[in-house]
Amino acid sequence: MSSKIKTNSFIKKADVILFILLLITCAILILPSKFSKVGATAKIYLNGEIIESIDLSTVKETYSFELDSTPSVEITVEPNCIYYSKADCPDKLCINCGRLSHPGDTAACLPSETLIVLEGQKDKDQPDALTY
């Protein structure tokens, strides 16, 4: 008597190939946006008026400065990015916006009436909008 043992494999060879193809496709779509270096200029507004304009491509060292607003906010500038690092506002939504590095990125602190807008030439390979 010959007994055939039928094995039901949970993951088949085709599943592994499909998974690898999906990983390669995701890498092709995501990685170019992480490595593109498009110059951006940060415009900082206080009460609707521009108080500072910073070319982020020329920044060599990290520095921070505090704005004369109520509640007070601190902005940190790093090479190719800018962000709210401290805020005395109750909700801290401005800090949760994270680092701004691509033209079109914005962050605002409504209680202090401040706004950071990145302007510059958009990279044609970049999407128009990102959702997190």
PDB file of C-alpha atoms in Angstrom:
ATOM      1  CA  MET A   1       0.000   0.000   0.000  1.00  0.00           C
ATOM      2  CA  SER A   2       1.316   3.294  -0.958  1.00  0.00           C
ATOM      3  CA  SER A   3       0.203   6.216   1.078  1.00  0.00           C
ATOM      4  CA  LYS A   4       0.172   9.652  -0.367  1.00  0.00           C
ATOM      5  CA  ILE A   5       0.555  12.377   2.117  1.00  0.00           C
ATOM      6  CA  LYS A   6      -0.998  15.562   0.905  1.00  0.00           C
ATOM      7  CA  THR A   7       0.623  18.640   2.334  1.00  0.00           C
ATOM      8  CA  ASN A   8      -1.295  21.871   2.420  1.00  0.00           C
ATOM      9  CA  SER A   9       1.277  24.602   2.525  1.00  0.00           C
ATOM     10  CA  PHE A  10       0.025  27.874   3.930  1.00  0.00           C
ATOM     11  CA  ILE A  11       2.311  29.944   1.712  1.00  0.00           C
ATOM     12  CA  LYS A  12       2.769  28.851  -1.847  1.00  0.00           C
ATOM     13  CA  LYS A  13       5.540  29.774  -4.254  1.00  0.00           C
ATOM     14  CA  ALA A  14       3.193  32.090  -6.186  1.00  0.00           C
ATOM     15  CA  ASP A  15       2.340  33.946  -2.954  1.00  0.00           C
ATOM     16  CA  VAL A  16       6.021  34.612  -2.263  1.00  0.00           C
ATOM     17  CA  ILE A  17       6.572  35.896  -5.803  1.00  0.00           C
ATOM     18  CA  LEU A  18       3.528  38.169  -5.543  1.00  0.00           C
ATOM     19  CA  PHE A  19       4.737  39.514  -2.193  1.00  0.00           C
ATOM     20  CA  ILE A  20       8.204  40.267  -3.611  1.00  0.00           C
ATOM     21  CA  LEU A  21       6.661  42.050  -6.619  1.00  0.00           C
ATOM     22  CA  LEU A  22       4.524  44.185  -4.283  1.00  0.00           C
ATOM     23  CA  LEU A  23       7.583  45.136  -2.208  1.00  0.00           C
ATOM     24  CA  ILE A  24       9.521  46.125  -5.330  1.00  0.00           C
ATOM     25  CA  THR A  25       6.589  48.213  -6.592  1.00  0.00           C
ATOM     26  CA  CYS A  26       6.268  50.019  -3.245  1.00  0.00           C
ATOM     27  CA  ALA A  27      10.002  50.716  -3.172  1.00  0.00           C
ATOM     28  CA  ILE A  28       9.893  52.150  -6.692  1.00  0.00           C
ATOM     29  CA  LEU A  29       7.044  54.492  -5.718  1.00  0.00           C
ATOM     30  CA  ILE A  30       8.336  55.633  -2.323  1.00  0.00           C
ATOM     31  CA  LEU A  31      12.133  55.807  -2.516  1.00  0.00           C
ATOM     32  CA  PRO A  32      12.490  58.549  -5.165  1.00  0.00           C
ATOM     33  CA  SER A  33      10.563  60.992  -2.970  1.00  0.00           C
ATOM     34  CA  LYS A  34      12.915  60.320  -0.052  1.00  0.00           C
ATOM     35  CA  PHE A  35      16.076  61.052  -2.032  1.00  0.00           C
ATOM     36  CA  SER A  36      15.034  64.001  -4.188  1.00  0.00           C
ATOM     37  CA  LYS A  37      16.690  67.244  -3.202  1.00  0.00           C
ATOM     38  CA  VAL A  38      14.513  70.060  -4.475  1.00  0.00           C
ATOM     39  CA  GLY A  39      15.425  73.437  -3.018  1.00  0.00           C
ATOM     40  CA  ALA A  40      12.723  75.071  -0.939  1.00  0.00           C
ATOM     41  CA  THR A  41      12.334  78.464   0.671  1.00  0.00           C
ATOM     42  CA  ALA A  42      10.552  78.632   4.017  1.00  0.00           C
ATOM     43  CA  LYS A  43       8.353  81.683   4.509  1.00  0.00           C
ATOM     44  CA  ILE A  44       7.356  82.347   8.115  1.00  0.00           C
ATOM     45  CA  TYR A  45       4.264  84.457   8.723  1.00  0.00           C
ATOM     46  CA  LEU A  46       3.190  86.157  11.950  1.00  0.00           C
ATOM     47  CA  ASN A  47      -0.244  87.801  12.039  1.00  0.00           C
ATOM     48  CA  GLY A  48      -0.474  87.476   8.241  1.00  0.00           C
ATOM     49  CA  GLU A  49       2.834  89.254   7.509  1.00  0.00           C
ATOM     50  CA  ILE A  50       6.074  87.641   6.340  1.00  0.00           C
ATOM     51  CA  ILE A  51       8.673  88.029   9.074  1.00  0.00           C
ATOM     52  CA  GLU A  52      11.339  85.631   7.795  1.00  0.00           C
ATOM     53  CA  SER A  53      12.333  83.919   4.555  1.00  0.00           C
ATOM     54  CA  ILE A  54      14.895  81.095   4.739  1.00  0.00           C
ATOM     55  CA  ASP A  55      16.466  79.230   1.815  1.00  0.00           C
ATOM     56  CA  LEU A  56      16.665  75.725   3.292  1.00  0.00           C
ATOM     57  CA  SER A  57      19.244  74.514   0.756  1.00  0.00           C
ATOM     58  CA  THR A  58      21.821  76.971   2.172  1.00  0.00           C
ATOM     59  CA  VAL A  59      21.383  75.954   5.825  1.00  0.00           C
ATOM     60  CA  LYS A  60      24.475  74.095   7.058  1.00  0.00           C
ATOM     61  CA  GLU A  61      23.856  73.829  10.819  1.00  0.00           C
ATOM     62  CA  THR A  62      20.752  73.337  12.939  1.00  0.00           C
ATOM     63  CA  TYR A  63      19.479  76.391  14.807  1.00  0.00           C
ATOM     64  CA  SER A  64      16.300  77.446  16.599  1.00  0.00           C
ATOM     65  CA  PHE A  65      14.588  80.754  17.224  1.00  0.00           C
ATOM     66  CA  GLU A  66      11.538  81.864  19.149  1.00  0.00           C
ATOM     67  CA  LEU A  67       8.833  84.027  17.605  1.00  0.00           C
ATOM     68  CA  ASP A  68       7.420  87.059  19.380  1.00  0.00           C
ATOM     69  CA  SER A  69       3.898  85.673  19.608  1.00  0.00           C
ATOM     70  CA  THR A  70       1.378  84.767  22.272  1.00  0.00           C
ATOM     71  CA  PRO A  71       1.462  81.854  23.012  1.00  0.00           C
ATOM     72  CA  SER A  72       5.156  81.547  22.211  1.00  0.00           C
ATOM     73  CA  VAL A  73       6.454  79.092  19.604  1.00  0.00           C
ATOM     74  CA  GLU A  74       9.953  77.937  18.742  1.00  0.00           C
ATOM     75  CA  ILE A  75      10.953  77.020  15.188  1.00  0.00           C
ATOM     76  CA  THR A  76      13.915  74.782  14.397  1.00  0.00           C
ATOM     77  CA  VAL A  77      15.725  75.006  11.072  1.00  0.00           C
ATOM     78  CA  GLU A  78      17.838  72.098   9.837  1.00  0.00           C
ATOM     79  CA  PRO A  79      19.508  71.515   6.473  1.00  0.00           C
ATOM     80  CA  ASN A  80      16.616  71.065   3.985  1.00  0.00           C
ATOM     81  CA  CYS A  81      13.842  71.078   6.615  1.00  0.00           C
ATOM     82  CA  ILE A  82      12.042  73.296   9.143  1.00  0.00           C
ATOM     83  CA  TYR A  83       9.529  72.563  11.904  1.00  0.00           C
ATOM     84  CA  TYR A  84       7.814  73.789  15.062  1.00  0.00           C
ATOM     85  CA  SER A  85       9.878  72.383  17.938  1.00  0.00           C
ATOM     86  CA  LYS A  86       8.132  73.968  20.960  1.00  0.00           C
ATOM     87  CA  ALA A  87       4.786  75.619  21.482  1.00  0.00           C
ATOM     88  CA  ASP A  88       2.899  76.884  24.511  1.00  0.00           C
ATOM     89  CA  CYS A  89      -0.479  76.374  22.824  1.00  0.00           C
ATOM     90  CA  PRO A  90      -2.837  73.843  24.424  1.00  0.00           C
ATOM     91  CA  ASP A  91      -3.319  71.411  21.504  1.00  0.00           C
ATOM     92  CA  LYS A  92       0.255  71.325  20.059  1.00  0.00           C
ATOM     93  CA  LEU A  93      -1.045  70.514  16.569  1.00  0.00           C
ATOM     94  CA  CYS A  94       1.725  72.605  15.053  1.00  0.00           C
ATOM     95  CA  ILE A  95       4.374  70.323  16.572  1.00  0.00           C
ATOM     96  CA  ASN A  96       2.536  67.249  15.318  1.00  0.00           C
ATOM     97  CA  CYS A  97       2.821  68.513  11.719  1.00  0.00           C
ATOM     98  CA  GLY A  98       6.403  67.245  11.755  1.00  0.00           C
ATOM     99  CA  ARG A  99       9.299  68.288   9.569  1.00  0.00           C
ATOM    100  CA  LEU A 100       8.554  70.293   6.446  1.00  0.00           C
ATOM    101  CA  SER A 101      10.935  69.609   3.571  1.00  0.00           C
ATOM    102  CA  HIS A 102       9.070  69.669   0.240  1.00  0.00           C
ATOM    103  CA  PRO A 103       7.661  72.687  -1.625  1.00  0.00           C
ATOM    104  CA  GLY A 104       3.972  72.983  -0.784  1.00  0.00           C
ATOM    105  CA  ASP A 105       4.336  71.727   2.806  1.00  0.00           C
ATOM    106  CA  THR A 106       2.674  73.948   5.412  1.00  0.00           C
ATOM    107  CA  ALA A 107       2.294  74.040   9.173  1.00  0.00           C
ATOM    108  CA  ALA A 108       0.316  76.496  11.274  1.00  0.00           C
ATOM    109  CA  CYS A 109      -0.125  77.360  14.918  1.00  0.00           C
ATOM    110  CA  LEU A 110      -3.519  79.028  15.063  1.00  0.00           C
ATOM    111  CA  PRO A 111      -3.400  80.235  18.701  1.00  0.00           C
ATOM    112  CA  SER A 112      -0.141  82.111  18.025  1.00  0.00           C
ATOM    113  CA  GLU A 113      -1.259  83.150  14.516  1.00  0.00           C
ATOM    114  CA  THR A 114       1.932  81.807  12.904  1.00  0.00           C
ATOM    115  CA  LEU A 115       2.373  79.919   9.653  1.00  0.00           C
ATOM    116  CA  ILE A 116       5.272  78.180   7.885  1.00  0.00           C
ATOM    117  CA  VAL A 117       4.950  77.707   4.111  1.00  0.00           C
ATOM    118  CA  LEU A 118       7.551  76.049   1.899  1.00  0.00           C
ATOM    119  CA  GLU A 119       7.777  77.487  -1.592  1.00  0.00           C
ATOM    120  CA  GLY A 120       9.915  76.400  -4.504  1.00  0.00           C
ATOM    121  CA  GLN A 121      10.036  74.502  -7.744  1.00  0.00           C
ATOM    122  CA  LYS A 122       8.063  71.278  -7.430  1.00  0.00           C
ATOM    123  CA  ASP A 123       9.798  68.082  -8.511  1.00  0.00           C
ATOM    124  CA  LYS A 124       7.917  66.624 -11.484  1.00  0.00           C
ATOM    125  CA  ASP A 125       8.377  63.118 -10.084  1.00  0.00           C
ATOM    126  CA  GLN A 126       6.735  64.066  -6.775  1.00  0.00           C
ATOM    127  CA  PRO A 127       3.016  63.635  -6.144  1.00  0.00           C
ATOM    128  CA  ASP A 128       0.943  66.784  -5.747  1.00  0.00           C
ATOM    129  CA  ALA A 129      -0.271  65.835  -2.262  1.00  0.00           C
ATOM    130  CA  LEU A 130       0.606  63.322   0.457  1.00  0.00           C
ATOM    131  CA  THR A 131      -1.746  61.854   3.023  1.00  0.00           C
ATOM    132  CA  TYR A 132      -0.539  60.310   6.255  1.00  0.00           C
TER     133      TYR A 132
END
